[in-house]
């Protein structure tokens, strides 16, 4: 959100909504959100600049730093109310409070996860959608009630509309009552306000779509929360939050793509502080999530054909393995991990290679068995060497690939596999000064005699 000069007319063109902008981010929706916030004593200010490029035009709202402190209770109650207008206002407000553009001049940030009940209220919005996000074939069919069909107000809400719309042949005894209802428009108009009121979510397709949009917006806010350092510890120790995020990741094939992406990015941001043992802890559990299911969900994302998903999953594995407490849950899937990460090294996408190298760099340092498994993986050494040899936009990726090879050669069982590439290592040693020290140590380990205990044996490439 860019700070614009006050007093200039707002742009008339609209830009498509993007992640991080307010929920329903069009000009009309932003104006409605601003009006709702103003009505609730929130001092939002919106202005436009006609000189900006068309790609920069869009809503620009400034939120005071004290807004969250003054309205935290109302935001939580609005999320819990289930009313469309209140829920939309709360989601718009939280999106603005939790998101910052890279060039945003505001330095203040509110640790929104510390507001009592806010994170649980957002998770409830996601859970409400997931409770109804199953195939329609498994839904219970509505049972038409015939009690009180002769009266204008039946007490059964929309059920009266369902019975009045039936064919007269199905209920021949009520034919006169339908004709009377059609002729008396004034009586029917007196209850139209209840059916036309949009304050509540319906259970039809339109209501399901609205619930889905709210869940996506709530997951986007939770994702934005995870970028704030003040929120990381609280969210990483919040079992309900982790269970909901992993359940969304687990249902990648049936769940909304943006909801899955937001959940995956949230877990990636919290991975350095995440302990998988939380799923078997004494903290209250809302979803039957276990450590094994969580790892299987990550492996499912790692095997996905979507580049953003398998790259994020590789980065997530590389961060989780840093915590020694997560090793017992991740190492049983190590062979599958190595196979898929080596496959990612062969992809032309540089970000996929970077994610795979980062994960392998941490996995290779766990224990000797991991080094042996990785070296014995087909094409692993060859593809790591190609990453080093091929110029990469991020030089640190090539450096880590070279250090993985150095870590593998430290195991005596791997030396015969690396000796096949000795001439290639010599070529890099002589031609590339950036990694000459690393490959000199690799060649030294390959040609030295490790059984000598008297003195360090000097090989052909020794110092």
XYZ file of C-alpha atoms in Angstrom:
463
model
C 0.000 0.000 0.000
C 1.573 3.163 -1.164
C 1.092 6.475 0.556
C -0.440 8.913 -1.903
C -0.875 12.641 -1.864
C -4.134 13.878 -0.391
C -6.513 16.000 -2.405
C -6.116 14.316 -5.778
C -8.839 12.405 -7.536
C -8.889 8.638 -7.293
C -8.255 6.576 -10.408
C -11.301 5.161 -12.154
C -9.686 1.978 -13.438
C -9.641 -1.174 -11.369
C -6.961 -3.765 -10.919
C -7.511 -7.459 -10.269
C -7.292 -8.560 -6.681
C -3.951 -9.928 -5.584
C -2.749 -11.632 -2.431
C -2.284 -9.247 0.446
C -4.877 -6.742 -0.690
C -8.217 -6.383 1.077
C -10.740 -9.165 0.600
C -12.754 -8.372 -2.531
C -10.121 -5.888 -3.658
C -11.893 -3.874 -6.327
C -12.642 -0.185 -6.284
C -16.245 -0.719 -5.180
C -15.363 -3.252 -2.515
C -12.578 -1.075 -1.166
C -14.907 1.901 -1.009
C -17.494 -0.183 0.831
C -14.853 -1.383 3.263
C -13.705 2.179 3.873
C -17.278 3.336 4.465
C -17.895 0.549 6.945
C -14.691 1.349 8.775
C -15.545 5.050 8.895
C -18.959 4.277 10.303
C -17.285 2.401 13.152
C -15.075 5.334 14.173
C -12.056 4.021 12.232
C -10.122 6.842 10.618
C -9.283 5.412 7.215
C -8.175 7.840 4.517
C -8.235 7.039 0.799
C -6.827 9.138 -2.019
C -5.672 8.620 -5.599
C -3.011 9.956 -7.888
C -3.816 10.164 -11.600
C -0.146 10.390 -12.489
C 0.592 6.867 -11.328
C 0.815 4.105 -13.893
C -2.265 2.008 -14.530
C -0.685 -0.980 -12.828
C -0.337 0.995 -9.579
C -3.908 2.238 -9.456
C -6.100 0.685 -6.805
C -7.218 1.094 -3.209
C -4.809 2.844 -0.883
C -5.921 2.912 2.747
C -3.918 4.103 5.717
C -4.665 2.441 9.031
C -3.635 4.182 12.274
C -1.336 2.247 14.550
C -3.826 2.482 17.418
C -6.725 1.062 15.411
C -6.151 -2.552 16.438
C -5.809 -1.635 20.111
C -9.031 0.373 20.057
C -11.103 -2.126 18.083
C -9.581 -5.508 18.923
C -12.675 -6.741 20.733
C -14.989 -5.666 17.940
C -12.805 -7.374 15.328
C -12.927 -10.651 17.236
C -16.683 -10.407 17.791
C -17.233 -9.577 14.114
C -15.349 -12.717 13.091
C -17.395 -14.805 15.516
C -20.755 -13.274 14.555
C -21.178 -15.123 11.259
C -22.810 -12.062 9.659
C -21.669 -11.202 6.146
C -21.216 -7.480 6.682
C -19.394 -7.852 9.993
C -17.198 -10.681 8.729
C -16.277 -8.798 5.558
C -15.410 -5.681 7.555
C -13.205 -7.669 9.942
C -11.410 -9.505 7.115
C -10.781 -6.270 5.220
C -9.481 -4.552 8.332
C -7.189 -7.421 9.306
C -5.829 -7.680 5.774
C -4.836 -4.022 5.920
C -3.335 -4.362 9.387
C -1.355 -7.505 8.574
C 0.039 -6.612 5.162
C 2.717 -4.168 4.090
C 4.155 -3.444 0.689
C 7.937 -3.592 0.351
C 8.144 0.186 -0.011
C 5.640 0.951 2.751
C 6.895 3.780 4.950
C 5.084 2.592 8.083
C 7.490 1.208 10.653
C 4.949 0.286 13.284
C 3.355 -3.143 13.364
C 0.885 -4.727 15.730
C 1.438 -8.272 16.940
C -2.076 -9.270 15.988
C -1.643 -12.869 17.082
C -1.342 -11.565 20.657
C -4.892 -10.173 20.611
C -6.951 -12.585 22.759
C -9.123 -14.870 20.647
C -8.172 -13.361 17.281
C -6.199 -16.297 15.896
C -8.854 -18.767 17.049
C -11.585 -16.661 15.441
C -9.736 -16.636 12.111
C -9.172 -20.372 12.296
C -12.871 -20.834 12.975
C -13.649 -19.068 9.679
C -11.434 -21.583 7.876
C -12.915 -24.495 9.826
C -16.461 -23.382 8.986
C -15.633 -23.651 5.300
C -13.874 -26.982 5.697
C -16.890 -28.398 7.526
C -19.009 -27.931 4.391
C -16.259 -28.384 1.786
C -17.073 -31.992 0.930
C -18.711 -33.342 -2.243
C -22.382 -32.542 -2.653
C -23.110 -36.221 -3.285
C -22.576 -36.893 0.404
C -24.800 -34.110 1.665
C -28.086 -34.915 3.304
C -31.013 -34.025 1.071
C -33.398 -31.399 2.355
C -36.650 -32.839 3.726
C -39.686 -30.889 2.569
C -41.965 -30.070 5.469
C -45.703 -29.773 4.818
C -46.739 -28.608 8.285
C -48.396 -25.210 8.046
C -48.403 -24.893 4.253
C -51.743 -23.027 4.356
C -50.324 -20.197 6.456
C -48.216 -17.303 5.240
C -45.566 -17.722 7.943
C -44.725 -21.375 8.584
C -41.869 -21.047 11.041
C -39.637 -23.158 8.849
C -37.966 -20.357 6.899
C -37.029 -21.336 3.361
C -38.900 -24.646 3.619
C -42.129 -22.766 2.845
C -40.587 -21.528 -0.388
C -39.631 -25.104 -1.266
C -43.176 -26.385 -0.757
C -44.826 -23.476 -2.547
C -42.656 -24.067 -5.587
C -43.700 -27.720 -5.964
C -45.918 -28.847 -8.777
C -49.617 -28.937 -7.989
C -49.844 -32.550 -9.064
C -47.570 -33.634 -6.194
C -49.912 -32.073 -3.607
C -53.341 -31.781 -5.253
C -55.007 -30.972 -1.968
C -53.068 -27.701 -1.615
C -53.737 -26.347 -5.107
C -56.120 -23.686 -3.835
C -53.611 -22.498 -1.238
C -50.932 -21.946 -3.920
C -53.353 -19.943 -6.057
C -54.316 -17.868 -3.053
C -50.625 -17.226 -2.285
C -49.955 -16.119 -5.845
C -52.905 -13.724 -5.829
C -52.183 -12.112 -2.467
C -48.927 -10.285 -3.217
C -49.164 -7.951 -0.264
C -49.185 -10.729 2.309
C -46.160 -12.366 0.700
C -44.340 -9.040 0.462
C -44.538 -8.623 4.225
C -42.104 -11.507 4.774
C -39.821 -10.849 1.785
C -37.448 -8.891 4.007
C -36.459 -12.119 5.735
C -35.642 -13.972 2.509
C -33.857 -11.004 0.933
C -31.743 -10.201 3.978
C -28.101 -10.964 3.178
C -26.855 -10.862 6.754
C -26.504 -14.630 7.059
C -24.783 -17.244 4.914
C -27.044 -19.683 3.099
C -26.213 -23.331 2.540
C -26.795 -23.182 -1.222
C -24.055 -22.935 -3.835
C -23.863 -19.163 -3.511
C -23.451 -19.421 0.245
C -20.764 -22.078 -0.135
C -18.862 -19.822 -2.549
C -19.057 -16.942 -0.082
C -17.837 -19.164 2.750
C -14.945 -20.280 0.574
C -13.930 -16.692 -0.190
C -13.997 -15.830 3.503
C -11.848 -18.874 4.313
C -9.301 -17.888 1.660
C -9.202 -14.333 3.019
C -8.743 -15.620 6.577
C -5.922 -17.933 5.489
C -4.275 -14.995 3.728
C -4.378 -12.997 6.966
C -2.891 -15.916 8.909
C -0.163 -16.135 6.278
C 0.570 -12.430 6.720
C 0.726 -12.975 10.477
C 3.448 -15.577 10.035
C 5.755 -13.021 8.410
C 5.808 -10.899 11.583
C 8.608 -11.920 13.983
C 6.439 -11.113 17.011
C 3.855 -13.674 15.904
C 6.122 -16.598 15.008
C 6.557 -18.100 18.475
C 2.869 -17.846 19.348
C 1.734 -19.374 16.061
C 4.355 -22.148 16.091
C 3.091 -23.253 19.525
C -0.592 -22.945 18.609
C -1.775 -26.502 17.998
C -5.116 -25.518 16.450
C -3.335 -23.288 13.929
C -0.871 -25.986 12.892
C -3.561 -28.658 12.694
C -5.715 -26.516 10.411
C -2.800 -25.577 8.160
C -1.579 -29.158 7.802
C -5.102 -30.391 7.123
C -5.411 -27.897 4.262
C -2.048 -29.089 2.917
C -3.168 -32.693 3.250
C -6.242 -32.028 1.074
C -4.277 -30.426 -1.752
C -6.177 -32.361 -4.424
C -9.645 -31.223 -3.318
C -9.104 -27.936 -1.480
C -8.972 -24.435 -2.958
C -5.539 -23.781 -4.482
C -5.035 -20.382 -2.868
C -6.079 -21.735 0.513
C -3.530 -24.562 0.183
C -0.825 -22.109 -0.913
C -1.487 -19.801 2.037
C -1.400 -22.730 4.467
C 1.850 -24.040 2.995
C 3.551 -20.638 3.127
C 2.413 -20.201 6.719
C 3.985 -23.493 7.784
C 7.194 -22.666 5.866
C 7.491 -19.369 7.734
C 7.024 -21.124 11.075
C 9.189 -24.163 10.247
C 12.308 -23.043 12.134
C 10.314 -22.936 15.375
C 8.060 -25.895 14.623
C 8.273 -29.062 16.693
C 6.200 -31.905 15.263
C 5.793 -33.371 18.741
C 3.131 -30.750 19.358
C 0.620 -33.077 17.672
C 1.067 -35.603 20.478
C 1.318 -33.077 23.294
C -1.231 -32.393 26.005
C -2.466 -29.208 24.339
C -6.139 -29.224 23.276
C -6.640 -30.857 19.881
C -9.331 -29.785 17.412
C -8.343 -32.050 14.502
C -6.956 -35.591 14.680
C -3.588 -34.621 13.195
C -0.511 -36.726 13.973
C 3.194 -36.383 13.234
C 2.984 -39.114 10.597
C 0.067 -37.443 8.809
C 1.887 -34.119 8.838
C 4.983 -35.639 7.224
C 2.836 -37.455 4.660
C 1.123 -34.177 3.810
C 4.512 -32.546 3.209
C 5.626 -35.467 1.054
C 2.450 -35.129 -0.965
C 3.260 -31.483 -1.637
C 6.843 -32.412 -2.496
C 5.573 -34.765 -5.185
C 3.173 -32.190 -6.607
C 3.584 -30.984 -10.180
C 2.906 -27.374 -9.110
C 6.260 -25.618 -8.971
C 5.351 -23.285 -6.110
C 4.165 -26.220 -4.015
C 7.085 -28.626 -4.435
C 9.597 -25.796 -4.018
C 7.945 -24.693 -0.772
C 7.740 -28.307 0.436
C 11.465 -28.801 -0.212
C 12.252 -25.627 1.699
C 9.966 -26.782 4.515
C 11.771 -30.129 4.839
C 15.137 -28.389 4.903
C 13.999 -26.193 7.791
C 12.238 -28.903 9.780
C 15.245 -31.236 9.778
C 17.355 -28.590 11.540
C 15.456 -29.354 14.752
C 16.819 -32.700 16.098
C 13.434 -33.430 17.683
C 11.886 -33.720 14.209
C 14.385 -36.303 12.936
C 12.511 -39.417 14.172
C 9.456 -38.362 12.160
C 11.253 -37.275 8.966
C 13.992 -39.894 8.556
C 11.630 -42.838 7.836
C 10.684 -40.990 4.629
C 14.307 -40.120 3.786
C 14.634 -42.439 0.738
C 11.546 -40.903 -0.842
C 12.807 -37.417 0.021
C 16.202 -37.988 -1.617
C 14.614 -39.433 -4.741
C 12.282 -36.470 -5.221
C 14.868 -33.826 -4.302
C 17.329 -35.298 -6.799
C 14.572 -35.146 -9.412
C 14.104 -31.451 -8.627
C 17.805 -30.886 -9.320
C 17.213 -31.906 -12.930
C 14.473 -29.337 -13.504
C 15.443 -26.235 -15.511
C 13.752 -23.948 -12.967
C 16.435 -22.287 -10.873
C 14.146 -21.883 -7.863
C 13.445 -25.623 -7.810
C 17.182 -26.330 -7.867
C 17.777 -23.834 -5.067
C 15.061 -25.384 -2.873
C 16.381 -28.925 -3.485
C 19.991 -27.969 -2.758
C 18.966 -26.189 0.440
C 17.070 -29.241 1.670
C 19.835 -31.696 0.742
C 22.419 -29.462 2.403
C 20.655 -29.853 5.767
C 19.682 -33.496 5.285
C 23.271 -34.523 4.500
C 24.443 -33.203 7.865
C 22.078 -35.286 10.003
C 24.136 -38.481 10.295
C 26.390 -40.847 8.359
C 23.478 -42.950 7.167
C 21.945 -39.936 5.424
C 25.206 -39.311 3.566
C 25.386 -42.920 2.409
C 21.741 -42.929 1.272
C 22.148 -39.684 -0.647
C 25.357 -40.745 -2.371
C 23.819 -44.073 -3.410
C 20.822 -42.309 -4.931
C 20.990 -42.548 -8.713
C 22.161 -39.362 -10.476
C 22.609 -37.534 -7.157
C 26.362 -36.858 -7.500
C 26.116 -36.121 -11.199
C 23.322 -33.586 -10.787
C 24.951 -31.898 -7.818
C 28.106 -31.501 -9.890
C 26.084 -30.003 -12.755
C 24.580 -27.448 -10.363
C 28.100 -26.389 -9.390
C 29.290 -26.284 -12.984
C 26.277 -24.417 -14.418
C 26.089 -20.695 -13.574
C 23.270 -20.000 -11.129
C 21.661 -16.601 -10.359
C 22.330 -17.246 -6.668
C 26.017 -18.148 -6.133
C 25.256 -19.538 -2.679
C 23.357 -22.413 -4.303
C 26.482 -23.553 -6.164
C 28.546 -23.200 -2.993
C 26.107 -25.381 -1.024
C 26.096 -28.007 -3.792
C 29.907 -28.164 -3.596
C 29.770 -28.462 0.190
C 27.286 -31.344 -0.114
C 29.819 -33.189 -2.266
C 32.502 -32.473 0.321
C 30.246 -33.825 3.052
C 29.558 -36.998 1.056
C 33.252 -37.715 0.445
C 33.924 -37.726 4.175
C 32.201 -41.116 4.393
C 34.553 -43.957 3.308
C 31.631 -45.895 1.784
C 30.989 -43.090 -0.686
C 34.515 -42.653 -2.038
C 34.248 -45.265 -4.775
C 31.151 -43.473 -6.076
C 32.923 -40.109 -6.148
C 36.122 -41.453 -7.708
C 34.236 -41.900 -10.977
C 34.000 -38.103 -11.164
C 37.640 -37.380 -10.268
C 38.496 -35.908 -13.674
C 35.483 -33.587 -13.474
C 36.547 -32.444 -10.029
C 40.038 -31.686 -11.356
C 38.515 -29.619 -14.153
C 36.572 -27.472 -11.672
C 39.662 -27.161 -9.461
C 41.743 -25.787 -12.316
C 39.127 -23.608 -13.988
C 36.956 -22.078 -11.243
C 38.722 -20.276 -8.444
C 35.538 -19.782 -6.411
C 35.268 -23.458 -5.491
C 38.917 -24.522 -5.890
C 39.451 -24.874 -2.135
C 36.380 -27.091 -1.739
C 37.305 -29.416 -4.600
C 40.920 -29.520 -3.443
C 39.699 -30.917 -0.126
C 37.431 -33.370 -1.977
C 40.330 -34.660 -4.095
C 42.540 -34.864 -1.037
C 39.996 -37.057 0.743
C 39.624 -39.273 -2.328
C 43.341 -40.003 -2.685
C 44.451 -40.097 0.964
C 44.824 -43.254 3.066
C 42.316 -43.016 5.911
C 43.771 -46.012 7.832
C 47.055 -44.311 8.598
C 47.130 -43.356 12.293
C 50.785 -42.295 12.537
C 50.565 -39.192 10.430
C 48.177 -37.650 7.988
C 48.768 -39.256 4.624
C 49.426 -36.892 1.768
C 47.755 -37.817 -1.488
C 48.282 -36.538 -4.968
C 46.148 -33.490 -4.221
C 47.350 -33.078 -0.653
C 48.610 -29.849 0.786
